[in-house]
């Protein structure tokens, strides 16, 4: 036998024997007269006729771009948010975990798009403006309240209406100042 057998050539290139048989029948291998495989010539022909995207890379020769830490942490965050196992810090992310995170994100995106189409989502800037407007109207109502009720309360308690209004206004303003320190958290 001048060249290599199918099994030996399969081991040489790191493919299955079935893949070598397919390549042989497709004419991507160079054969000697006895039917054995010319390894050097076959390697060159396979390289020339095979789509580079479909070629296997040896782990030692592969020059893969490093995945940014932000992308890895986003994968972990997405998996944790959905109750799935996230990669251990420093242990890296497996392809399956990244693919799962991608599918989860796509499902979330589709759900949001559907909710938007059904008008179930709230426009954040509009919601903030409405809350601000409501809070301002509430504050304005409280600021004018002492002037409306002071005379009635003073008559009922038989005290000076002007003094009653002054005390009520001071108390209402103090309470509104406390409420103004509360900041709604819109995430």
Short mmCIF file of C-alpha atoms in Angstrom, two decimals:
data_model
loop_
_atom_site.label_atom_id
_atom_site.label_comp_id
_atom_site.label_asym_id
_atom_site.label_seq_id
_atom_site.Cartn_x
_atom_site.Cartn_y
_atom_site.Cartn_z
CA UNK A 1 0.00 0.00 0.00
CA UNK A 2 1.56 3.27 -1.13
CA UNK A 3 -0.57 5.72 0.88
CA UNK A 4 -2.88 5.71 3.87
CA UNK A 5 -6.03 3.72 4.48
CA UNK A 6 -9.34 5.54 5.07
CA UNK A 7 -9.11 4.90 8.83
CA UNK A 8 -5.54 6.09 9.09
CA UNK A 9 -6.23 9.20 7.01
CA UNK A 10 -9.35 9.93 9.10
CA UNK A 11 -7.18 9.83 12.24
CA UNK A 12 -4.56 11.98 10.48
CA UNK A 13 -7.04 14.80 9.69
CA UNK A 14 -9.27 14.36 12.75
CA UNK A 15 -12.44 13.43 10.89
CA UNK A 16 -14.67 10.38 10.94
CA UNK A 17 -14.18 7.55 8.48
CA UNK A 18 -17.61 8.37 7.02
CA UNK A 19 -16.50 11.94 6.31
CA UNK A 20 -13.40 10.59 4.53
CA UNK A 21 -15.55 8.23 2.48
CA UNK A 22 -17.77 11.15 1.44
CA UNK A 23 -14.73 13.24 0.51
CA UNK A 24 -13.35 10.29 -1.46
CA UNK A 25 -16.59 9.79 -3.41
CA UNK A 26 -16.86 13.56 -4.02
CA UNK A 27 -13.36 13.60 -5.54
CA UNK A 28 -11.78 15.80 -2.87
CA UNK A 29 -9.04 13.24 -2.11
CA UNK A 30 -6.06 12.23 -4.23
CA UNK A 31 -5.68 8.48 -4.56
CA UNK A 32 -2.77 6.30 -5.57
CA UNK A 33 -3.27 3.58 -8.19
CA UNK A 34 -3.81 0.98 -5.46
CA UNK A 35 -6.72 3.02 -3.98
CA UNK A 36 -4.81 4.27 -0.95
CA UNK A 37 -4.89 7.98 -0.07
CA UNK A 38 -2.03 10.37 -0.88
CA UNK A 39 -2.12 12.36 2.39
CA UNK A 40 -0.13 15.45 1.35
CA UNK A 41 -1.96 15.94 -1.96
CA UNK A 42 -5.35 15.14 -0.38
CA UNK A 43 -4.77 17.67 2.41
CA UNK A 44 -4.04 20.35 -0.18
CA UNK A 45 -7.08 19.44 -2.29
CA UNK A 46 -9.42 19.27 0.72
CA UNK A 47 -8.19 22.68 1.87
CA UNK A 48 -8.80 24.16 -1.57
CA UNK A 49 -12.26 22.63 -2.04
CA UNK A 50 -13.69 22.90 1.47
CA UNK A 51 -15.50 25.99 2.75
CA UNK A 52 -13.27 27.52 5.46
CA UNK A 53 -16.29 28.10 7.68
CA UNK A 54 -16.95 24.37 7.72
CA UNK A 55 -13.39 23.29 8.45
CA UNK A 56 -12.48 22.13 11.91
CA UNK A 57 -9.80 24.05 13.74
CA UNK A 58 -7.22 22.35 15.89
CA UNK A 59 -7.49 23.76 19.41
CA UNK A 60 -3.75 24.47 19.43
CA UNK A 61 -3.73 26.30 16.10
CA UNK A 62 -7.03 28.13 16.43
CA UNK A 63 -6.68 31.85 16.77
CA UNK A 64 -10.00 32.73 18.32
CA UNK A 65 -10.81 36.23 19.39
CA UNK A 66 -11.27 36.51 23.13
CA UNK A 67 -14.82 37.08 24.30
CA UNK A 68 -15.18 40.37 26.19
CA UNK A 69 -15.83 40.08 29.92
CA UNK A 70 -18.94 42.24 29.52
CA UNK A 71 -20.45 39.68 27.13
CA UNK A 72 -19.66 36.81 29.49
CA UNK A 73 -21.16 38.63 32.47
CA UNK A 74 -24.26 39.45 30.39
CA UNK A 75 -24.66 35.75 29.63
CA UNK A 76 -24.36 34.93 33.33
CA UNK A 77 -26.82 37.68 34.30
CA UNK A 78 -29.38 36.52 31.75
CA UNK A 79 -29.12 32.93 32.89
CA UNK A 80 -29.39 33.88 36.59
CA UNK A 81 -32.41 36.17 35.95
CA UNK A 82 -34.23 33.22 34.43
CA UNK A 83 -33.31 30.71 37.12
CA UNK A 84 -30.78 28.82 35.02
CA UNK A 85 -27.28 27.73 35.99
CA UNK A 86 -24.80 30.53 35.39
CA UNK A 87 -21.09 29.93 34.85
CA UNK A 88 -18.84 29.97 37.88
CA UNK A 89 -16.70 33.11 38.03
CA UNK A 90 -13.39 32.52 36.32
CA UNK A 91 -14.59 29.18 34.95
CA UNK A 92 -15.70 30.63 31.63
CA UNK A 93 -18.94 30.21 29.79
CA UNK A 94 -19.70 27.12 27.79
CA UNK A 95 -21.11 27.36 24.29
CA UNK A 96 -24.31 25.72 25.51
CA UNK A 97 -24.74 28.34 28.26
CA UNK A 98 -24.15 31.17 25.78
CA UNK A 99 -26.59 29.63 23.32
CA UNK A 100 -29.18 29.19 26.09
CA UNK A 101 -28.74 32.82 27.16
CA UNK A 102 -29.15 33.91 23.54
CA UNK A 103 -32.38 31.93 23.20
CA UNK A 104 -33.68 33.36 26.49
CA UNK A 105 -32.89 36.90 25.31
CA UNK A 106 -34.62 36.29 21.98
CA UNK A 107 -37.71 34.97 23.79
CA UNK A 108 -37.73 38.02 26.08
CA UNK A 109 -37.39 40.32 23.08
CA UNK A 110 -40.30 38.60 21.32
CA UNK A 111 -42.42 38.84 24.47
CA UNK A 112 -41.68 42.59 24.75
CA UNK A 113 -42.46 43.13 21.08
CA UNK A 114 -45.78 41.30 21.52
CA UNK A 115 -46.63 43.31 24.65
CA UNK A 116 -45.83 46.50 22.76
CA UNK A 117 -48.11 45.47 19.90
CA UNK A 118 -50.90 44.77 22.43
CA UNK A 119 -50.28 48.18 24.08
CA UNK A 120 -49.46 46.47 27.38
CA UNK A 121 -46.16 48.32 27.81
CA UNK A 122 -45.87 51.77 29.31
CA UNK A 123 -43.73 54.45 27.73
CA UNK A 124 -41.20 55.25 30.46
CA UNK A 125 -40.76 59.02 29.78
CA UNK A 126 -44.54 59.44 29.62
CA UNK A 127 -45.02 57.50 32.87
CA UNK A 128 -42.40 59.61 34.65
CA UNK A 129 -44.06 62.80 33.38
CA UNK A 130 -47.48 61.60 34.56
CA UNK A 131 -46.16 60.69 38.02
CA UNK A 132 -44.47 64.07 38.28
CA UNK A 133 -47.67 65.85 37.21
CA UNK A 134 -49.75 63.86 39.71
CA UNK A 135 -47.31 64.61 42.54
CA UNK A 136 -47.34 68.32 41.68
CA UNK A 137 -51.16 68.42 41.65
CA UNK A 138 -51.23 66.60 45.01
CA UNK A 139 -48.71 69.07 46.48
CA UNK A 140 -50.67 72.07 45.16
CA UNK A 141 -53.88 70.70 46.71
CA UNK A 142 -52.16 70.36 50.10
CA UNK A 143 -50.61 73.84 49.88
CA UNK A 144 -54.05 75.44 49.36
CA UNK A 145 -55.86 73.27 51.92
CA UNK A 146 -55.00 75.31 55.06
CA UNK A 147 -56.49 78.47 53.52
CA UNK A 148 -59.77 76.63 52.79
CA UNK A 149 -60.24 74.91 56.13
CA UNK A 150 -58.52 77.20 58.65
CA UNK A 151 -61.54 79.47 59.17
CA UNK A 152 -63.88 76.51 59.64
CA UNK A 153 -61.55 74.79 62.09
CA UNK A 154 -60.92 78.06 63.98
CA UNK A 155 -64.66 78.67 64.36
CA UNK A 156 -65.17 75.14 65.62
CA UNK A 157 -62.29 75.44 68.13
CA UNK A 158 -63.12 79.10 68.91
CA UNK A 159 -59.60 80.43 68.18
CA UNK A 160 -58.13 83.11 65.91
CA UNK A 161 -58.60 82.05 62.24
CA UNK A 162 -55.39 83.75 61.11
CA UNK A 163 -53.32 81.95 63.75
CA UNK A 164 -54.98 78.63 62.84
CA UNK A 165 -54.13 79.13 59.15
CA UNK A 166 -50.51 80.02 59.97
CA UNK A 167 -50.04 76.89 62.13
CA UNK A 168 -51.71 74.64 59.54
CA UNK A 169 -49.61 76.07 56.70
CA UNK A 170 -46.39 75.51 58.66
CA UNK A 171 -47.31 71.92 59.46
CA UNK A 172 -48.41 71.13 55.89
CA UNK A 173 -45.23 72.66 54.41
CA UNK A 174 -43.06 70.66 56.86
CA UNK A 175 -44.85 67.48 55.89
CA UNK A 176 -44.53 68.26 52.16
CA UNK A 177 -40.80 68.90 52.65
CA UNK A 178 -40.46 65.41 54.16
CA UNK A 179 -42.39 63.91 51.25
CA UNK A 180 -40.20 65.76 48.73
CA UNK A 181 -37.20 63.76 49.94
CA UNK A 182 -38.82 60.53 48.71
CA UNK A 183 -37.55 59.74 45.21
CA UNK A 184 -39.45 57.19 43.14
CA UNK A 185 -37.17 54.55 41.66
CA UNK A 186 -37.91 53.95 38.00
CA UNK A 187 -35.75 51.10 36.73
#
